[in-house]
């Protein structure tokens, strides 16, 4: 349960990181993120996140029509998205440092 | 630049894909996502499905499409994601105030025919059966040719109503068998005869200008049989819906 919640929270961060320097379409993002076993991203997690980020203005969408299928939607980061990513990076570093020190405290106690 | 889709699905296979998309959309509607958000998610999903099929084979079969659909997250998985989305959202709605979403299954639709169709078929068919039996017993004894014809029509309609009842009673969670479909079709075919029967009874009433017990029961019997036909039609539509649903399974 805890792991599931943690993964869900991290998907948004991972998407913004992935789109930091380029644009990509939905399934392409899914394939790249799903290579990370720890994240375990699937379509039911990713596509709603993409739609939400686009709705909130963090992602811009370029629609490329397709003759034989649905239009392909390419996502890229907007200024709002870059700011959001920057905030998340700062928070992530702060959180990881706090957790790291806690973990070190635990291992120190165990050794004593 | 990435290439777009090059695969062209047959109408039958396209229907399978669309049915899955419909199930997901139903979940997204339950989660009260806006049309543009739903459209965005569904386009992504459809693109993914097409790309997966394309990678699998150049000439996809029904089995290929079903296998791809089976590998996807079940539609209700989208509910879990969007539910949390809605809780976090500042749209002024709370998740707890929403009506409970209908559970959508990616594998099979609710397989049980509607209770209304079953019970209306049983009740109306039962009434038609009894009325028809009484009618044809009484009418058959009369010498007039017209009444004799009416009796024949009535017997056929009677058989149809009986067959329709049998179909409804035999309704199972699985899609109906060929025999059941044939019986339901035979029953439905009695509709014109029922209408003819009503017409014959009405003309008798006009000619004789009196309300006899035969005319009266003829109207009642005809109406009942027609009702049975409507119930059977409802059932047949349900059967067709079951047949159109892909039998996918989640992995």
Coordinates of C-alpha atoms in Angstrom, one line a residue:
Chain A
X1 CA 0.0 0.0 0.0
X2 CA 2.8 2.4 1.1
X3 CA 4.8 1.5 -2.0
X4 CA 1.8 2.0 -4.3
X5 CA 1.2 5.5 -2.9
X6 CA 4.9 6.3 -3.2
X7 CA 5.0 5.2 -6.8
X8 CA 2.0 7.2 -7.7
X9 CA 3.4 10.3 -6.2
X10 CA 6.6 9.8 -8.1
X11 CA 5.1 9.3 -11.6
X12 CA 4.4 13.0 -12.0
X13 CA 7.9 13.9 -11.0
X14 CA 9.3 11.2 -13.4
X15 CA 7.2 12.5 -16.3
X16 CA 8.4 16.0 -15.8
X17 CA 12.0 14.8 -15.6
X18 CA 11.7 12.8 -18.7
X19 CA 10.3 15.7 -20.7
X20 CA 12.9 18.1 -19.4
X21 CA 14.7 18.5 -22.6
X22 CA 12.5 17.0 -25.3
X23 CA 9.0 16.2 -26.4
X24 CA 7.5 12.7 -26.4
X25 CA 4.1 11.0 -27.0
X26 CA 2.1 9.1 -24.5
X27 CA 3.1 5.5 -25.2
X28 CA 6.7 6.5 -25.8
X29 CA 6.7 8.0 -22.3
X30 CA 5.1 4.9 -20.9
X31 CA 7.7 2.6 -22.5
X32 CA 10.6 4.6 -21.2
X33 CA 9.2 4.9 -17.7
X34 CA 8.1 1.3 -17.5
X35 CA 11.8 0.3 -18.0
X36 CA 12.3 1.3 -14.5
X37 CA 11.1 -1.7 -12.5
X38 CA 10.9 0.3 -9.3
X39 CA 8.4 2.8 -10.7
X40 CA 6.1 0.2 -12.3
X41 CA 4.2 2.7 -14.4
X42 CA 1.2 1.5 -16.5
X43 CA -1.2 3.2 -18.8
X44 CA -3.9 3.6 -16.2
X45 CA -1.4 5.6 -14.0
X46 CA 0.4 7.6 -16.7
X47 CA -2.4 8.8 -19.1
X48 CA -4.5 10.5 -16.4
X49 CA -1.3 12.1 -15.1
X50 CA -0.5 13.4 -18.5
X51 CA -4.1 14.8 -18.9
X52 CA -3.9 16.4 -15.5
X53 CA -0.5 18.0 -16.2
X54 CA -1.8 19.3 -19.5
X55 CA -4.9 20.6 -17.9
X56 CA -2.9 22.4 -15.2
X57 CA -0.7 24.0 -17.9
X58 CA 2.5 22.2 -16.9
X59 CA 2.6 20.4 -20.3
X60 CA 1.9 21.7 -23.8
X61 CA 0.4 19.3 -26.3
X62 CA 1.2 19.2 -30.0
X63 CA -1.3 17.0 -31.9
X64 CA -0.1 15.2 -34.9
X65 CA -2.9 13.8 -37.1
X66 CA -2.7 10.2 -38.2
X67 CA -4.3 8.7 -41.3
X68 CA -5.1 5.4 -39.7
X69 CA -5.5 5.9 -36.0
X70 CA -6.1 8.5 -33.4
X71 CA -4.0 11.7 -33.5
X72 CA -0.7 11.3 -31.8
X73 CA -0.2 13.8 -28.9
X74 CA 3.3 15.0 -28.2
X75 CA 3.9 16.5 -24.8
X76 CA 6.6 19.1 -23.8
X77 CA 7.3 21.1 -20.7
X78 CA 5.9 24.6 -20.4
X79 CA 7.3 27.4 -18.2
X80 CA 4.8 26.4 -15.5
X81 CA 6.0 22.8 -15.9
X82 CA 9.7 23.8 -15.6
X83 CA 8.9 25.8 -12.4
X84 CA 7.0 22.8 -11.1
X85 CA 9.9 20.5 -11.9
X86 CA 12.3 22.8 -10.2
X87 CA 10.2 22.9 -7.0
X88 CA 9.9 19.1 -7.0
X89 CA 13.6 18.7 -7.4
X90 CA 14.3 20.9 -4.5
X91 CA 11.7 19.1 -2.3
X92 CA 13.0 15.7 -3.4
X93 CA 16.6 16.6 -2.5
X94 CA 15.4 17.9 0.9
X95 CA 13.3 14.9 1.6
X96 CA 15.9 12.4 0.5
X97 CA 18.5 14.0 2.8
X98 CA 16.1 13.9 5.7
X99 CA 15.3 10.3 5.1
X100 CA 18.9 9.5 4.5
X101 CA 19.9 10.9 7.9
X102 CA 17.0 9.0 9.6
X103 CA 18.2 5.8 7.9
X104 CA 21.8 6.4 9.1
X105 CA 20.4 7.0 12.6
X106 CA 18.6 3.7 12.5
X107 CA 21.7 1.8 11.3
X108 CA 23.8 3.6 13.9
X109 CA 21.4 2.5 16.7
X110 CA 21.5 -1.0 15.4
X111 CA 25.2 -1.1 15.5
X112 CA 25.3 0.1 19.1
Chain B
X1 CA 10.0 12.3 -35.9
X2 CA 8.2 9.2 -34.9
X3 CA 6.0 7.5 -37.5
X4 CA 2.3 7.4 -37.0
X5 CA 0.1 4.3 -37.2
X6 CA 0.2 2.3 -40.3
X7 CA -2.1 -0.5 -39.2
X8 CA -5.6 -0.6 -40.6
X9 CA -8.0 -2.8 -38.6
X10 CA -11.0 -4.6 -40.0
X11 CA -14.4 -3.2 -38.8
X12 CA -14.8 -6.3 -36.5
X13 CA -11.4 -5.8 -34.9
X14 CA -11.9 -2.1 -34.6
X15 CA -15.2 -2.8 -32.8
X16 CA -13.3 -4.9 -30.2
X17 CA -10.9 -2.0 -29.6
X18 CA -13.8 0.5 -29.4
X19 CA -15.6 -1.6 -26.9
X20 CA -12.6 -1.6 -24.6
X21 CA -12.3 2.2 -25.1
X22 CA -16.0 2.6 -24.3
X23 CA -15.6 0.7 -21.0
X24 CA -12.7 2.9 -20.0
X25 CA -14.7 6.0 -21.0
X26 CA -17.5 4.8 -18.8
X27 CA -15.1 4.6 -15.8
X28 CA -13.8 8.1 -16.6
X29 CA -17.3 9.5 -16.9
X30 CA -18.0 8.0 -13.5
X31 CA -15.0 9.8 -12.2
X32 CA -16.5 13.0 -13.7
X33 CA -13.6 13.8 -15.9
X34 CA -14.2 16.5 -18.5
X35 CA -14.7 15.6 -22.1
X36 CA -11.3 16.9 -23.1
X37 CA -9.6 15.0 -20.4
X38 CA -11.4 11.8 -21.3
X39 CA -10.6 12.4 -25.0
X40 CA -6.9 12.8 -24.2
X41 CA -6.7 9.6 -22.1
X42 CA -8.7 7.6 -24.7
X43 CA -6.6 8.8 -27.6
X44 CA -3.5 7.8 -25.7
X45 CA -4.9 4.4 -24.9
X46 CA -6.1 3.8 -28.5
X47 CA -2.7 4.8 -29.8
X48 CA -1.1 2.3 -27.4
X49 CA -3.4 -0.5 -28.4
X50 CA -2.8 0.1 -32.1
X51 CA 1.0 0.3 -31.6
X52 CA 1.0 -3.0 -29.6
X53 CA -1.1 -4.7 -32.3
X54 CA 1.2 -3.3 -35.0
X55 CA 4.2 -4.7 -33.3
X56 CA 2.6 -8.1 -32.8
X57 CA 1.7 -8.7 -36.5
X58 CA 1.0 -7.0 -39.8
X59 CA -2.2 -8.9 -40.3
X60 CA -3.9 -9.0 -36.9
X61 CA -6.6 -11.5 -36.1
X62 CA -9.3 -11.4 -33.4
X63 CA -6.9 -13.4 -31.1
X64 CA -4.1 -10.9 -31.6
X65 CA -6.4 -8.0 -30.6
X66 CA -7.8 -9.9 -27.6
X67 CA -4.3 -10.8 -26.5
X68 CA -3.3 -7.1 -26.6
X69 CA -6.4 -6.0 -24.8
X70 CA -5.8 -8.7 -22.1
X71 CA -2.4 -7.3 -21.4
X72 CA -3.7 -3.9 -20.6
X73 CA -4.8 -2.6 -17.2
X74 CA -8.4 -3.3 -16.6
X75 CA -10.7 -0.3 -17.1
X76 CA -11.4 0.0 -13.4
X77 CA -7.7 0.7 -12.8
X78 CA -8.3 4.1 -14.4
X79 CA -10.9 4.7 -11.6
X80 CA -8.3 4.3 -8.9
X81 CA -6.0 6.8 -10.5
X82 CA -8.7 9.4 -11.4
X83 CA -10.3 9.0 -8.0
X84 CA -7.2 10.3 -6.3
X85 CA -7.0 13.0 -8.9
X86 CA -10.5 14.1 -8.1
X87 CA -9.7 14.2 -4.4
X88 CA -6.7 16.4 -5.0
X89 CA -8.5 18.5 -7.5
X90 CA -9.7 22.0 -6.6
X91 CA -12.9 21.7 -8.6
X92 CA -15.0 22.1 -5.5
X93 CA -16.3 18.5 -5.6
X94 CA -15.4 15.9 -3.1
X95 CA -15.0 12.3 -4.0
X96 CA -17.2 11.2 -1.1
X97 CA -20.1 13.2 -2.5
X98 CA -20.0 11.4 -5.8
X99 CA -22.3 8.5 -6.5
X100 CA -20.6 5.2 -6.3
X101 CA -19.2 4.4 -9.7
X102 CA -20.4 1.5 -11.7
X103 CA -17.8 -1.2 -11.8
X104 CA -16.8 -1.7 -15.3
X105 CA -15.2 -5.0 -16.3
X106 CA -12.7 -5.3 -19.1
X107 CA -13.6 -8.9 -19.7
X108 CA -17.3 -9.4 -19.9
X109 CA -20.3 -7.1 -19.5
X110 CA -22.9 -7.9 -16.8
X111 CA -23.8 -11.2 -18.2
X112 CA -27.2 -11.7 -16.6
X113 CA -30.1 -10.6 -18.8
X114 CA -32.1 -7.9 -17.1
X115 CA -34.6 -9.2 -14.5
X116 CA -37.3 -7.0 -16.1
X117 CA -36.9 -8.9 -19.4
X118 CA -37.1 -12.3 -17.7
X119 CA -40.0 -11.6 -15.5
X120 CA -42.0 -9.7 -18.1
X121 CA -41.4 -12.5 -20.5
X122 CA -42.5 -15.1 -17.9
X123 CA -45.6 -13.2 -16.8
X124 CA -46.8 -12.0 -20.1
X125 CA -45.9 -15.2 -21.8
X126 CA -47.7 -17.2 -19.2
X127 CA -50.8 -15.1 -19.5
X128 CA -50.7 -15.3 -23.3
X129 CA -50.3 -19.1 -23.1
X130 CA -53.4 -19.5 -20.9
X131 CA -55.5 -17.0 -22.9
X132 CA -54.4 -18.5 -26.1
X133 CA -55.2 -22.0 -25.0
X134 CA -58.7 -21.0 -23.9
X135 CA -59.3 -19.0 -27.1
X136 CA -58.3 -21.6 -29.6
X137 CA -60.3 -24.3 -27.8
X138 CA -63.4 -22.2 -27.9
X139 CA -62.9 -20.8 -31.4
X140 CA -61.9 -24.0 -33.0
X141 CA -65.3 -25.5 -32.3
X142 CA -67.1 -22.8 -34.4
X143 CA -67.8 -23.7 -38.0
X144 CA -67.1 -20.3 -39.6
X145 CA -64.1 -20.3 -41.8
X146 CA -62.9 -17.0 -40.5
X147 CA -62.9 -18.1 -37.0
X148 CA -61.1 -21.3 -38.1
X149 CA -58.3 -19.1 -39.7
X150 CA -58.2 -17.0 -36.6
X151 CA -57.7 -20.2 -34.6
X152 CA -54.8 -21.3 -36.7
X153 CA -53.2 -17.9 -36.4
X154 CA -53.8 -18.1 -32.7
X155 CA -52.2 -21.5 -32.4
X156 CA -49.1 -20.3 -34.2
X157 CA -49.0 -17.3 -32.0
X158 CA -49.4 -19.6 -29.0
X159 CA -46.5 -21.7 -30.1
X160 CA -44.4 -18.5 -30.5
X161 CA -45.3 -17.3 -27.1
X162 CA -44.4 -20.7 -25.6
X163 CA -41.1 -20.7 -27.4
X164 CA -40.4 -17.2 -26.2
X165 CA -41.1 -18.2 -22.7
X166 CA -38.7 -21.1 -23.0
X167 CA -36.0 -18.8 -24.2
X168 CA -36.5 -16.4 -21.3
X169 CA -36.6 -19.2 -18.7
X170 CA -33.4 -20.7 -20.2
X171 CA -31.6 -17.3 -19.9
X172 CA -28.1 -18.1 -18.5
X173 CA -25.1 -15.9 -17.7
X174 CA -23.5 -17.1 -20.9
X175 CA -24.4 -15.8 -24.3
X176 CA -27.4 -17.7 -25.7
X177 CA -26.9 -20.8 -27.7
X178 CA -27.9 -21.2 -31.4
X179 CA -31.0 -23.0 -30.4
X180 CA -32.1 -20.3 -28.0
X181 CA -31.6 -17.7 -30.7
X182 CA -33.6 -19.7 -33.2
X183 CA -36.4 -20.0 -30.7
X184 CA -36.4 -16.3 -29.9
X185 CA -36.4 -15.5 -33.6
X186 CA -39.4 -17.9 -34.2
X187 CA -41.2 -16.2 -31.3
X188 CA -40.5 -12.8 -32.7
X189 CA -41.8 -13.9 -36.1
X190 CA -45.2 -14.3 -34.5
X191 CA -45.6 -10.6 -34.1
X192 CA -47.2 -10.0 -37.5
X193 CA -49.5 -12.9 -36.9
X194 CA -50.5 -11.4 -33.6
X195 CA -51.3 -8.1 -35.3
X196 CA -53.4 -10.0 -37.9
X197 CA -55.2 -11.8 -35.2
X198 CA -56.1 -8.5 -33.5
X199 CA -57.3 -7.1 -36.9
X200 CA -59.5 -10.2 -37.5
X201 CA -61.0 -9.8 -34.1
X202 CA -61.7 -6.1 -34.6
X203 CA -63.4 -6.8 -37.9
X204 CA -65.5 -9.5 -36.4
X205 CA -66.6 -6.9 -33.8
X206 CA -67.5 -4.4 -36.5
X207 CA -69.4 -7.0 -38.6
X208 CA -71.3 -8.6 -35.7
X209 CA -71.7 -5.3 -33.9
X210 CA -71.7 -7.0 -30.6
X211 CA -69.2 -7.7 -28.0
X212 CA -69.0 -11.5 -27.6
X213 CA -66.8 -13.3 -25.2
X214 CA -64.7 -14.4 -28.1
X215 CA -64.1 -10.8 -29.3
X216 CA -63.3 -9.7 -25.8
X217 CA -60.9 -12.5 -25.0
X218 CA -59.5 -12.1 -28.5
X219 CA -58.4 -8.6 -27.8
X220 CA -57.0 -9.6 -24.4
X221 CA -55.2 -12.6 -25.9
X222 CA -53.8 -10.6 -28.8
X223 CA -52.5 -7.9 -26.5
X224 CA -50.9 -10.5 -24.2
X225 CA -49.2 -12.2 -27.0
X226 CA -48.0 -9.0 -28.4
X227 CA -46.6 -8.1 -25.0
X228 CA -44.8 -11.4 -25.0
X229 CA -43.3 -10.6 -28.3
X230 CA -42.0 -7.3 -27.0
X231 CA -40.4 -9.1 -24.0
X232 CA -38.8 -11.6 -26.4
X233 CA -37.4 -8.7 -28.5
X234 CA -35.9 -7.2 -25.4
X235 CA -34.3 -10.5 -24.6
X236 CA -33.0 -10.9 -28.2
X237 CA -31.4 -7.4 -28.1
X238 CA -29.7 -8.4 -24.9
X239 CA -28.4 -11.6 -26.5
X240 CA -27.0 -9.6 -29.4
X241 CA -25.3 -7.3 -26.9
X242 CA -23.7 -10.3 -25.2
X243 CA -22.5 -11.6 -28.5
X244 CA -20.9 -8.3 -29.5
X245 CA -18.8 -8.1 -26.4
X246 CA -15.2 -9.4 -26.6
X247 CA -14.3 -12.2 -24.3
X248 CA -11.1 -10.8 -23.0
X249 CA -9.5 -11.6 -19.8
X250 CA -7.1 -9.7 -17.6
X251 CA -3.7 -11.1 -17.0

